Amino acid sequence: MSSTAGQAIRCKAAVAWEAGKPLVIEDVEVAPPQKDEVRIKILFTSLCHTDIYFWEAKGQTPLFPRIFGHEAGGIVESVGEGVTDLAPGDHVLPIFTGECKQCRHCKSEESNMCDLLRINTDRGVMLSDGKSRFSINGKPINHFLGTSTFSEYTVVHVGCVAKINPAAPLDKVCVLSCGFSTGFGATVNVAKPTTGSTVAIFGLGAVGLAAAEGARIAGASRIIGIDLNPNRFEVAKKFGVTEFINPKDHEKPVQQVLVEMTDGGVDRSVECTGSVQAMISAFECVHDCWGVCVLVGVPNKDDAFKTSPMNLLSERTLKGTFYGNYKPRTDIPQVVEKYMNKELELEKFITHEVSFSDINKAFQYMLQGDSLRCIIRMVS
C-alpha cells in the first residue's frame, strides 16, 4: 500500500484558466480515488490535437479552469474501493474512453463504445459523485475526458485504464492512448485493406500517418496521401505513403482526380481531417462494388454529409470508427505487445520532447505544424 493512499496529494499541474491562454503550472491537490477509481502518477504525457481543439474552445462549450491531457503513461499510486484489476505499482495507460466490461457494448465483439464510459467532452467531474478530484485552495478544477494527464497525479475511472507490460517504455507507448491507435486501428480493424490494394489517406497529421502506417503493414501497394500542406509530403514517405495530392493543385474535385488515377477509384480510403468536404471526397473516390471509406475525423456539430444515394446503391461502403475500434482494457495491452515485438514503430511519430515546465512549447510546436507528437516529461 502506498504511503499516500487515502490522502490528498499536493503536486504540480498545468492548468488552463482561459481559452487559448498559456497553461500555468500550479500547485494542486489531488483527492484520493473513490469507488471504482484509480490514482495514477503520470510519468510521460503527449499533446494531441484534441487538447488544442478544446483549449481553444472555438465552437465548443468553454469549461475552465481545466486540466487537459489524455495521452499518457504512468504507474498506479493507489486504488479506490471495488478496484480488483489494478494494484499500486502497475504500469498503465489512461484512456479517454472506457470499457466497463458489463454493458451490452462491452459484451459485444462489434462495439468499443461503452454505455457507461463513452467519451464525454463536456463533463468536468468524476462519474461516481459528480465532483472533481482536483482543487486549488479548495476551488475545484475541471477534468478533461476523464484523464487530465497534464498533472503529476490524476484520478481516472478504472474502466479507462489499460494495464500494460511493465517492460514497455512509457515515453513511447503513451502515444497509444489516442492518436496512433485511432488512425492505425481505422485502417487495420475497419478498412481492412488487402495485400496489393490502393489506399487513400485524407489528412497527413499524426492520425493520418498512423492510418498510412496501417496500410503499409497490411501490404497496400499504393498509398495516396491527400493534404493541403505540401510540407507534410516528405515526412509521409516514412510511413509508407507513395503518392501525394494537394487538392489546391487541381481544378477538378479531388475525388475525380483519384478516380482517374486509379482506374475507377481506390479500394479503401480513410478520412482523418474532420472536414465534411474531405469526408465526401473520401467516400466518392472509392471504387464501386468493393470500395470502403472509413471516417475518423470529427466534424463540426452542424455539418451535414451530402452525396448521391447512387454512390451507395453502387455498393460502395461508408463506415465510421471510434478509437480505431479498439476496446481500451482488452485490446490496447495487445497493441503494446506488438510494439514490444518490434511489429510497430512508434518512435517515428515522436518528433519533439520537452520538460513539464516547458509544456507550452508543445502547444507552439503543434500550432506551427512542426510536430506529430511531443512527449512531455513529467519527472525531470
mmCIF file of C-alpha atoms in Angstrom:
data_model
loop_
_atom_site.group_PDB
_atom_site.id
_atom_site.type_symbol
_atom_site.label_atom_id
_atom_site.label_comp_id
_atom_site.label_asym_id
_atom_site.label_seq_id
_atom_site.Cartn_x
_atom_site.Cartn_y
_atom_site.Cartn_z
ATOM 1 C CA MET A 1 0.000 0.000 0.000
ATOM 2 C CA SER A 2 1.305 3.422 -0.940
ATOM 3 C CA SER A 3 2.193 5.738 1.949
ATOM 4 C CA THR A 4 -0.030 8.380 0.328
ATOM 5 C CA ALA A 5 -3.037 6.076 -0.152
ATOM 6 C CA GLY A 6 -6.219 7.569 1.226
ATOM 7 C CA GLN A 7 -4.699 11.049 1.454
ATOM 8 C CA ALA A 8 -4.807 14.086 -0.794
ATOM 9 C CA ILE A 9 -1.591 14.575 -2.772
ATOM 10 C CA ARG A 10 -0.188 18.015 -3.467
ATOM 11 C CA CYS A 11 1.575 18.171 -6.839
ATOM 12 C CA LYS A 12 2.153 20.259 -9.957
ATOM 13 C CA ALA A 13 -0.377 20.507 -12.769
ATOM 14 C CA ALA A 14 -0.628 22.617 -15.909
ATOM 15 C CA VAL A 15 -3.913 24.493 -15.562
ATOM 16 C CA ALA A 16 -5.776 26.175 -18.409
ATOM 17 C CA TRP A 17 -7.507 29.153 -16.817
ATOM 18 C CA GLU A 18 -8.880 30.644 -20.031
ATOM 19 C CA ALA A 19 -9.459 29.575 -23.620
ATOM 20 C CA GLY A 20 -6.369 29.958 -25.770
ATOM 21 C CA LYS A 21 -4.177 31.348 -22.976
ATOM 22 C CA PRO A 22 -0.879 29.659 -21.989
ATOM 23 C CA LEU A 23 -1.167 26.934 -19.371
ATOM 24 C CA VAL A 24 0.050 27.827 -15.875
ATOM 25 C CA ILE A 25 1.979 25.365 -13.694
ATOM 26 C CA GLU A 26 0.127 25.394 -10.374
ATOM 27 C CA ASP A 27 0.189 23.543 -7.071
ATOM 28 C CA VAL A 28 -2.956 21.426 -6.985
ATOM 29 C CA GLU A 29 -4.470 18.972 -4.535
ATOM 30 C CA VAL A 30 -5.459 15.611 -5.963
ATOM 31 C CA ALA A 31 -8.034 13.823 -3.807
ATOM 32 C CA PRO A 32 -7.844 10.069 -3.146
ATOM 33 C CA PRO A 33 -9.609 7.764 -5.592
ATOM 34 C CA GLN A 34 -13.196 6.880 -4.740
ATOM 35 C CA LYS A 35 -15.180 3.758 -5.651
ATOM 36 C CA ASP A 36 -14.032 2.253 -8.977
ATOM 37 C CA GLU A 37 -11.297 4.877 -9.371
ATOM 38 C CA VAL A 38 -7.517 4.767 -9.640
ATOM 39 C CA ARG A 39 -4.944 7.448 -8.831
ATOM 40 C CA ILE A 40 -2.020 7.412 -11.238
ATOM 41 C CA LYS A 41 1.404 9.009 -11.129
ATOM 42 C CA ILE A 42 1.913 10.314 -14.659
ATOM 43 C CA LEU A 43 5.485 9.905 -15.921
ATOM 44 C CA PHE A 44 5.042 10.886 -19.577
ATOM 45 C CA THR A 45 2.243 12.570 -21.463
ATOM 46 C CA SER A 46 1.921 13.870 -25.001
ATOM 47 C CA LEU A 47 -0.053 16.592 -26.712
ATOM 48 C CA CYS A 48 -2.853 15.621 -29.092
ATOM 49 C CA HIS A 49 -4.714 17.994 -31.392
ATOM 50 C CA THR A 50 -7.891 17.270 -29.405
ATOM 51 C CA ASP A 51 -6.299 19.022 -26.424
ATOM 52 C CA ILE A 52 -5.656 22.051 -28.648
ATOM 53 C CA TYR A 53 -9.205 21.967 -30.003
ATOM 54 C CA PHE A 54 -10.855 22.151 -26.596
ATOM 55 C CA TRP A 55 -8.230 24.524 -25.173
ATOM 56 C CA GLU A 56 -9.027 26.970 -27.975
ATOM 57 C CA ALA A 57 -12.761 26.368 -27.313
ATOM 58 C CA LYS A 58 -13.757 27.508 -30.791
ATOM 59 C CA GLY A 59 -17.255 26.203 -31.385
ATOM 60 C CA GLN A 60 -17.096 24.185 -28.172
ATOM 61 C CA THR A 61 -18.678 24.746 -24.779
ATOM 62 C CA PRO A 62 -15.939 26.523 -22.776
ATOM 63 C CA LEU A 63 -15.181 24.782 -19.492
ATOM 64 C CA PHE A 64 -12.467 26.444 -17.425
ATOM 65 C CA PRO A 65 -10.351 26.216 -15.353
ATOM 66 C CA ARG A 66 -9.394 22.804 -16.648
ATOM 67 C CA ILE A 67 -6.523 20.314 -16.681
ATOM 68 C CA PHE A 68 -6.127 18.952 -20.194
ATOM 69 C CA GLY A 69 -4.168 15.914 -21.415
ATOM 70 C CA HIS A 70 -5.291 12.431 -22.445
ATOM 71 C CA GLU A 71 -2.298 10.625 -23.989
ATOM 72 C CA ALA A 72 -0.061 9.366 -21.202
ATOM 73 C CA GLY A 73 1.706 6.588 -19.387
ATOM 74 C CA GLY A 74 2.124 6.188 -15.652
ATOM 75 C CA ILE A 75 2.149 3.997 -12.567
ATOM 76 C CA VAL A 76 -0.776 3.275 -10.253
ATOM 77 C CA GLU A 77 -0.258 5.033 -6.904
ATOM 78 C CA SER A 78 -3.438 3.846 -5.148
ATOM 79 C CA VAL A 79 -6.849 2.375 -5.921
ATOM 80 C CA GLY A 80 -10.328 3.064 -4.632
ATOM 81 C CA GLU A 81 -12.976 0.748 -3.249
ATOM 82 C CA GLY A 82 -14.006 -2.093 -5.536
ATOM 83 C CA VAL A 83 -10.921 -1.989 -7.770
ATOM 84 C CA THR A 84 -9.549 -5.519 -8.128
ATOM 85 C CA ASP A 85 -7.975 -5.493 -11.603
ATOM 86 C CA LEU A 86 -5.242 -2.991 -10.695
ATOM 87 C CA ALA A 87 -2.823 -2.517 -7.824
ATOM 88 C CA PRO A 88 -0.245 0.087 -6.799
ATOM 89 C CA GLY A 89 2.862 -0.252 -8.953
ATOM 90 C CA ASP A 90 1.060 -1.408 -12.101
ATOM 91 C CA HIS A 91 2.161 0.294 -15.323
ATOM 92 C CA VAL A 92 -0.838 1.735 -17.123
ATOM 93 C CA LEU A 93 -2.139 3.908 -19.942
ATOM 94 C CA PRO A 94 -5.108 6.123 -19.015
ATOM 95 C CA ILE A 95 -7.522 6.323 -21.955
ATOM 96 C CA PHE A 96 -10.196 8.882 -22.852
ATOM 97 C CA THR A 97 -12.825 6.212 -23.432
ATOM 98 C CA GLY A 98 -13.624 3.188 -21.335
ATOM 99 C CA GLU A 99 -14.636 -0.431 -21.070
ATOM 100 C CA CYS A 100 -16.817 -1.334 -18.087
ATOM 101 C CA LYS A 101 -16.993 -4.953 -19.326
ATOM 102 C CA GLN A 102 -20.631 -5.188 -18.162
ATOM 103 C CA CYS A 103 -22.789 -3.271 -20.669
ATOM 104 C CA ARG A 104 -24.108 -4.643 -23.963
ATOM 105 C CA HIS A 105 -21.481 -2.710 -25.931
ATOM 106 C CA CYS A 106 -18.597 -4.125 -23.894
ATOM 107 C CA LYS A 107 -20.019 -7.628 -24.216
ATOM 108 C CA SER A 108 -20.372 -7.247 -27.982
ATOM 109 C CA GLU A 109 -17.447 -8.089 -30.244
ATOM 110 C CA GLU A 110 -18.766 -5.459 -32.668
ATOM 111 C CA SER A 111 -18.519 -2.405 -30.394
ATOM 112 C CA ASN A 112 -15.981 -0.490 -28.341
ATOM 113 C CA MET A 113 -18.371 2.277 -27.255
ATOM 114 C CA CYS A 114 -19.098 1.521 -23.608
ATOM 115 C CA ASP A 115 -22.510 2.715 -22.363
ATOM 116 C CA LEU A 116 -21.068 3.878 -19.041
ATOM 117 C CA LEU A 117 -17.688 5.297 -20.055
ATOM 118 C CA ARG A 118 -18.273 6.638 -23.550
ATOM 119 C CA ILE A 119 -16.364 9.856 -24.251
ATOM 120 C CA ASN A 120 -17.999 12.993 -22.854
ATOM 121 C CA THR A 121 -16.161 16.209 -23.715
ATOM 122 C CA ASP A 122 -18.438 18.434 -21.647
ATOM 123 C CA ARG A 123 -18.076 16.596 -18.336
ATOM 124 C CA GLY A 124 -15.506 18.074 -15.948
ATOM 125 C CA VAL A 125 -16.196 15.844 -12.933
ATOM 126 C CA MET A 126 -15.975 12.184 -11.942
ATOM 127 C CA LEU A 127 -18.890 9.834 -12.598
ATOM 128 C CA SER A 128 -19.269 8.391 -9.099
ATOM 129 C CA ASP A 129 -20.199 11.570 -7.265
ATOM 130 C CA GLY A 130 -20.222 14.400 -9.796
ATOM 131 C CA LYS A 131 -17.229 16.068 -8.140
ATOM 132 C CA SER A 132 -13.723 16.960 -9.272
ATOM 133 C CA ARG A 133 -10.671 15.311 -7.716
ATOM 134 C CA PHE A 134 -8.571 18.421 -8.440
ATOM 135 C CA SER A 135 -8.618 21.615 -6.413
ATOM 136 C CA ILE A 136 -6.589 24.760 -5.749
ATOM 137 C CA ASN A 137 -7.193 26.356 -2.341
ATOM 138 C CA GLY A 138 -10.485 24.497 -2.152
ATOM 139 C CA LYS A 139 -11.681 25.613 -5.588
ATOM 140 C CA PRO A 140 -12.463 22.701 -7.950
ATOM 141 C CA ILE A 141 -10.575 22.406 -11.233
ATOM 142 C CA ASN A 142 -12.360 20.640 -14.101
ATOM 143 C CA HIS A 143 -11.242 17.296 -15.503
ATOM 144 C CA PHE A 144 -10.857 16.650 -19.243
ATOM 145 C CA LEU A 145 -12.023 13.428 -20.951
ATOM 146 C CA GLY A 146 -11.793 11.678 -17.582
ATOM 147 C CA THR A 147 -7.986 11.615 -17.803
ATOM 148 C CA SER A 148 -6.401 15.076 -17.199
ATOM 149 C CA THR A 149 -2.840 13.890 -17.691
ATOM 150 C CA PHE A 150 -1.215 17.337 -17.590
ATOM 151 C CA SER A 151 -0.853 16.741 -13.867
ATOM 152 C CA GLU A 152 1.800 14.808 -11.941
ATOM 153 C CA TYR A 153 -1.052 12.785 -10.408
ATOM 154 C CA THR A 154 -4.523 12.196 -11.768
ATOM 155 C CA VAL A 155 -7.618 10.170 -10.874
ATOM 156 C CA VAL A 156 -9.260 8.017 -13.543
ATOM 157 C CA HIS A 157 -12.168 5.562 -13.603
ATOM 158 C CA VAL A 158 -10.792 2.007 -13.525
ATOM 159 C CA GLY A 159 -12.615 1.226 -16.779
ATOM 160 C CA CYS A 160 -10.480 3.833 -18.561
ATOM 161 C CA VAL A 161 -7.141 2.345 -17.515
ATOM 162 C CA ALA A 162 -5.228 -0.230 -19.578
ATOM 163 C CA LYS A 163 -2.726 -2.333 -17.609
ATOM 164 C CA ILE A 164 0.341 -2.957 -19.752
ATOM 165 C CA ASN A 165 3.640 -4.817 -19.777
ATOM 166 C CA PRO A 166 5.889 -3.113 -17.173
ATOM 167 C CA ALA A 167 8.866 -3.531 -19.523
ATOM 168 C CA ALA A 168 7.256 -1.280 -22.153
ATOM 169 C CA PRO A 169 8.851 2.213 -22.314
ATOM 170 C CA LEU A 170 6.146 4.617 -21.188
ATOM 171 C CA ASP A 171 7.710 7.504 -23.110
ATOM 172 C CA LYS A 172 6.949 5.611 -26.338
ATOM 173 C CA VAL A 173 3.771 3.616 -25.727
ATOM 174 C CA CYS A 174 1.955 6.602 -24.220
ATOM 175 C CA VAL A 175 1.042 7.648 -27.788
ATOM 176 C CA LEU A 176 -1.155 4.541 -27.998
ATOM 177 C CA SER A 177 -3.610 6.242 -25.619
ATOM 178 C CA CYS A 178 -5.207 8.138 -28.503
ATOM 179 C CA GLY A 179 -3.756 9.252 -31.841
ATOM 180 C CA PHE A 180 -1.795 6.259 -33.079
ATOM 181 C CA SER A 181 -4.440 3.704 -32.120
ATOM 182 C CA THR A 182 -7.204 5.819 -33.656
ATOM 183 C CA GLY A 183 -5.544 6.029 -37.079
ATOM 184 C CA PHE A 184 -3.858 2.647 -37.176
ATOM 185 C CA GLY A 185 -6.989 0.850 -35.990
ATOM 186 C CA ALA A 186 -9.163 2.675 -38.525
ATOM 187 C CA THR A 187 -7.117 1.027 -41.255
ATOM 188 C CA VAL A 188 -6.351 -2.437 -39.900
ATOM 189 C CA ASN A 189 -9.563 -3.030 -37.930
ATOM 190 C CA VAL A 190 -12.163 -1.234 -40.065
ATOM 191 C CA ALA A 191 -10.963 -0.508 -43.610
ATOM 192 C CA LYS A 192 -9.026 -3.801 -43.728
ATOM 193 C CA PRO A 193 -7.071 -3.284 -46.966
ATOM 194 C CA THR A 194 -5.755 -6.412 -48.618
ATOM 195 C CA THR A 195 -2.270 -7.048 -49.937
ATOM 196 C CA GLY A 196 -1.686 -5.126 -53.164
ATOM 197 C CA SER A 197 -4.634 -2.762 -52.666
ATOM 198 C CA THR A 198 -4.759 1.002 -53.211
ATOM 199 C CA VAL A 199 -5.493 3.198 -50.183
ATOM 200 C CA ALA A 200 -6.152 6.945 -49.989
ATOM 201 C CA ILE A 201 -5.430 8.785 -46.726
ATOM 202 C CA PHE A 202 -7.077 12.184 -46.296
ATOM 203 C CA GLY A 203 -5.058 14.309 -43.861
ATOM 204 C CA LEU A 204 -1.403 13.624 -43.055
ATOM 205 C CA GLY A 205 -1.263 14.668 -39.421
ATOM 206 C CA ALA A 206 -0.394 12.137 -36.721
ATOM 207 C CA VAL A 207 -3.682 10.223 -37.028
ATOM 208 C CA GLY A 208 -3.498 10.126 -40.826
ATOM 209 C CA LEU A 209 0.098 8.930 -40.764
ATOM 210 C CA ALA A 210 -0.895 6.190 -38.318
ATOM 211 C CA ALA A 211 -3.604 5.193 -40.789
ATOM 212 C CA ALA A 212 -0.978 5.147 -43.556
ATOM 213 C CA GLU A 213 1.260 3.002 -41.365
ATOM 214 C CA GLY A 214 -1.607 0.545 -41.027
ATOM 215 C CA ALA A 215 -1.975 0.415 -44.807
ATOM 216 C CA ARG A 216 1.769 -0.133 -45.195
ATOM 217 C CA ILE A 217 1.791 -3.013 -42.715
ATOM 218 C CA ALA A 218 -1.300 -4.504 -44.394
ATOM 219 C CA GLY A 219 0.641 -4.658 -47.679
ATOM 220 C CA ALA A 220 -1.070 -1.939 -49.726
ATOM 221 C CA SER A 221 0.823 -1.343 -52.976
ATOM 222 C CA ARG A 222 -0.260 2.290 -53.423
ATOM 223 C CA ILE A 223 -0.869 4.650 -50.512
ATOM 224 C CA ILE A 224 -2.009 8.057 -51.726
ATOM 225 C CA GLY A 225 -1.782 10.943 -49.260
ATOM 226 C CA ILE A 226 -4.090 13.933 -49.651
ATOM 227 C CA ASP A 227 -3.286 17.131 -47.754
ATOM 228 C CA LEU A 228 -3.404 20.898 -48.253
ATOM 229 C CA ASN A 229 0.069 21.269 -46.696
ATOM 230 C CA PRO A 230 2.804 20.121 -49.120
ATOM 231 C CA ASN A 231 5.370 20.285 -46.309
ATOM 232 C CA ARG A 232 3.881 17.061 -44.962
ATOM 233 C CA PHE A 233 4.593 15.034 -48.073
ATOM 234 C CA GLU A 234 8.272 14.309 -47.451
ATOM 235 C CA VAL A 235 7.648 13.166 -43.868
ATOM 236 C CA ALA A 236 4.771 10.954 -45.007
ATOM 237 C CA LYS A 237 7.145 8.808 -47.100
ATOM 238 C CA LYS A 238 8.497 7.346 -43.841
ATOM 239 C CA PHE A 239 5.014 5.979 -43.156
ATOM 240 C CA GLY A 240 4.600 4.250 -46.494
ATOM 241 C CA VAL A 241 2.860 6.976 -48.489
ATOM 242 C CA THR A 242 3.809 6.500 -52.142
ATOM 243 C CA GLU A 243 1.959 9.336 -53.909
ATOM 244 C CA PHE A 244 0.661 12.765 -52.941
ATOM 245 C CA ILE A 245 -2.156 15.062 -53.965
ATOM 246 C CA ASN A 246 -2.697 18.648 -52.925
ATOM 247 C CA PRO A 247 -6.330 19.462 -53.827
ATOM 248 C CA LYS A 248 -5.323 23.092 -54.373
ATOM 249 C CA ASP A 249 -3.196 21.987 -57.359
ATOM 250 C CA HIS A 250 -6.244 20.738 -59.295
ATOM 251 C CA GLU A 251 -9.281 22.384 -60.830
ATOM 252 C CA LYS A 252 -11.288 19.154 -60.606
ATOM 253 C CA PRO A 253 -12.668 17.831 -57.290
ATOM 254 C CA VAL A 254 -10.025 15.666 -55.652
ATOM 255 C CA GLN A 255 -12.297 12.599 -55.745
ATOM 256 C CA GLN A 256 -12.399 12.879 -59.527
ATOM 257 C CA VAL A 257 -8.603 13.157 -59.661
ATOM 258 C CA LEU A 258 -8.294 9.991 -57.566
ATOM 259 C CA VAL A 259 -10.831 8.059 -59.655
ATOM 260 C CA GLU A 260 -8.944 8.922 -62.839
ATOM 261 C CA MET A 261 -5.521 7.989 -61.458
ATOM 262 C CA THR A 262 -6.697 4.646 -60.040
ATOM 263 C CA ASP A 263 -8.800 3.276 -62.912
ATOM 264 C CA GLY A 264 -12.183 3.793 -61.282
ATOM 265 C CA GLY A 265 -11.368 4.537 -57.655
ATOM 266 C CA VAL A 266 -9.302 3.422 -54.696
ATOM 267 C CA ASP A 267 -10.008 0.199 -52.837
ATOM 268 C CA ARG A 268 -10.003 1.859 -49.410
ATOM 269 C CA SER A 269 -9.987 5.436 -48.121
ATOM 270 C CA VAL A 270 -9.504 6.740 -44.587
ATOM 271 C CA GLU A 271 -10.518 10.320 -43.752
ATOM 272 C CA CYS A 272 -8.616 11.911 -40.864
ATOM 273 C CA THR A 273 -9.317 15.652 -41.115
ATOM 274 C CA GLY A 274 -12.799 16.316 -39.730
ATOM 275 C CA SER A 275 -13.625 18.395 -42.813
ATOM 276 C CA VAL A 276 -17.032 17.369 -44.119
ATOM 277 C CA GLN A 277 -15.898 18.147 -47.687
ATOM 278 C CA ALA A 278 -12.931 15.790 -47.222
ATOM 279 C CA MET A 279 -15.363 13.153 -45.937
ATOM 280 C CA ILE A 280 -17.491 13.458 -49.061
ATOM 281 C CA SER A 281 -14.385 13.288 -51.261
ATOM 282 C CA ALA A 282 -13.089 10.243 -49.369
ATOM 283 C CA PHE A 283 -16.361 8.398 -49.941
ATOM 284 C CA GLU A 284 -16.811 9.395 -53.569
ATOM 285 C CA CYS A 285 -13.259 8.370 -54.518
ATOM 286 C CA VAL A 286 -13.651 4.673 -53.619
ATOM 287 C CA HIS A 287 -14.330 2.093 -56.336
ATOM 288 C CA ASP A 288 -17.867 0.903 -56.876
ATOM 289 C CA CYS A 289 -18.812 -2.612 -55.729
ATOM 290 C CA TRP A 290 -15.898 -3.114 -53.324
ATOM 291 C CA GLY A 291 -14.650 0.287 -52.198
ATOM 292 C CA VAL A 292 -14.740 1.059 -48.464
ATOM 293 C CA CYS A 293 -14.445 4.536 -46.926
ATOM 294 C CA VAL A 294 -13.785 4.970 -43.205
ATOM 295 C CA LEU A 295 -14.429 8.286 -41.454
ATOM 296 C CA VAL A 296 -12.169 9.107 -38.493
ATOM 297 C CA GLY A 297 -12.112 12.919 -38.228
ATOM 298 C CA VAL A 298 -14.664 14.672 -36.012
ATOM 299 C CA PRO A 299 -16.701 17.302 -37.920
ATOM 300 C CA ASN A 300 -18.318 20.447 -36.572
ATOM 301 C CA LYS A 301 -21.605 19.589 -34.877
ATOM 302 C CA ASP A 302 -23.746 21.383 -37.506
ATOM 303 C CA ASP A 303 -22.056 19.807 -40.551
ATOM 304 C CA ALA A 304 -24.095 17.611 -42.892
ATOM 305 C CA PHE A 305 -22.804 14.876 -45.191
ATOM 306 C CA LYS A 306 -24.308 15.073 -48.694
ATOM 307 C CA THR A 307 -23.804 12.597 -51.520
ATOM 308 C CA SER A 308 -25.905 10.924 -54.178
ATOM 309 C CA PRO A 309 -27.715 7.759 -52.989
ATOM 310 C CA MET A 310 -26.441 6.132 -56.192
ATOM 311 C CA ASN A 311 -22.964 6.065 -54.651
ATOM 312 C CA LEU A 312 -24.324 3.687 -52.015
ATOM 313 C CA LEU A 313 -26.536 1.753 -54.423
ATOM 314 C CA SER A 314 -23.385 1.124 -56.485
ATOM 315 C CA GLU A 315 -22.183 -0.937 -53.492
ATOM 316 C CA ARG A 316 -19.678 1.470 -52.035
ATOM 317 C CA THR A 317 -19.422 1.129 -48.257
ATOM 318 C CA LEU A 318 -19.251 4.040 -45.825
ATOM 319 C CA LYS A 319 -18.158 3.382 -42.238
ATOM 320 C CA GLY A 320 -17.275 5.397 -39.179
ATOM 321 C CA THR A 321 -14.907 4.437 -36.402
ATOM 322 C CA PHE A 322 -14.137 5.487 -32.865
ATOM 323 C CA TYR A 323 -10.670 4.942 -31.353
ATOM 324 C CA GLY A 324 -9.827 2.547 -34.176
ATOM 325 C CA ASN A 325 -12.432 0.061 -32.886
ATOM 326 C CA TYR A 326 -10.093 -0.880 -30.020
ATOM 327 C CA LYS A 327 -11.529 -1.824 -26.642
ATOM 328 C CA PRO A 328 -9.258 0.032 -24.188
ATOM 329 C CA ARG A 329 -8.675 -2.600 -21.497
ATOM 330 C CA THR A 330 -8.895 -5.692 -23.702
ATOM 331 C CA ASP A 331 -7.076 -4.605 -26.868
ATOM 332 C CA ILE A 332 -4.554 -1.886 -26.014
ATOM 333 C CA PRO A 333 -2.296 -4.160 -23.920
ATOM 334 C CA GLN A 334 -2.046 -6.374 -27.031
ATOM 335 C CA VAL A 335 -1.098 -3.364 -29.185
ATOM 336 C CA VAL A 336 1.660 -2.598 -26.658
ATOM 337 C CA GLU A 337 2.917 -6.167 -27.123
ATOM 338 C CA LYS A 338 3.053 -5.619 -30.895
ATOM 339 C CA TYR A 339 5.393 -2.703 -30.224
ATOM 340 C CA MET A 340 7.480 -4.808 -27.838
ATOM 341 C CA ASN A 341 7.740 -7.481 -30.555
ATOM 342 C CA LYS A 342 9.001 -4.805 -32.997
ATOM 343 C CA GLU A 343 5.882 -5.087 -35.156
ATOM 344 C CA LEU A 344 5.139 -1.367 -34.698
ATOM 345 C CA GLU A 345 7.428 1.657 -34.997
ATOM 346 C CA LEU A 346 6.215 4.307 -32.560
ATOM 347 C CA GLU A 347 9.461 6.267 -32.443
ATOM 348 C CA LYS A 348 8.935 7.897 -35.825
ATOM 349 C CA PHE A 349 5.727 9.514 -34.577
ATOM 350 C CA ILE A 350 7.598 11.298 -31.783
ATOM 351 C CA THR A 351 9.169 14.460 -33.189
ATOM 352 C CA HIS A 352 9.748 16.547 -30.045
ATOM 353 C CA GLU A 353 10.279 16.199 -26.300
ATOM 354 C CA VAL A 354 10.022 18.859 -23.587
ATOM 355 C CA SER A 355 10.070 19.058 -19.801
ATOM 356 C CA PHE A 356 6.804 19.604 -17.933
ATOM 357 C CA SER A 357 7.805 23.182 -17.145
ATOM 358 C CA ASP A 358 8.022 23.835 -20.902
ATOM 359 C CA ILE A 359 4.627 22.348 -21.747
ATOM 360 C CA ASN A 360 3.557 25.496 -23.601
ATOM 361 C CA LYS A 361 6.335 24.815 -26.134
ATOM 362 C CA ALA A 362 4.486 21.624 -27.086
ATOM 363 C CA PHE A 363 1.452 23.756 -27.927
ATOM 364 C CA GLN A 364 3.623 26.085 -30.029
ATOM 365 C CA TYR A 365 5.137 23.178 -31.968
ATOM 366 C CA MET A 366 1.717 21.759 -32.826
ATOM 367 C CA LEU A 367 0.132 25.106 -33.673
ATOM 368 C CA GLN A 368 3.033 25.833 -36.031
ATOM 369 C CA GLY A 369 2.590 22.438 -37.678
ATOM 370 C CA ASP A 370 6.093 21.356 -36.651
ATOM 371 C CA SER A 371 5.266 18.295 -34.563
ATOM 372 C CA LEU A 372 3.457 14.987 -34.854
ATOM 373 C CA ARG A 373 3.775 14.109 -31.186
ATOM 374 C CA CYS A 374 5.645 15.997 -28.486
ATOM 375 C CA ILE A 375 6.429 13.955 -25.379
ATOM 376 C CA ILE A 376 6.229 15.876 -22.107
ATOM 377 C CA ARG A 377 8.461 14.523 -19.328
ATOM 378 C CA MET A 378 6.593 14.903 -16.049
ATOM 379 C CA VAL A 379 9.620 13.995 -13.912
ATOM 380 C CA SER A 380 12.901 15.818 -14.531
#
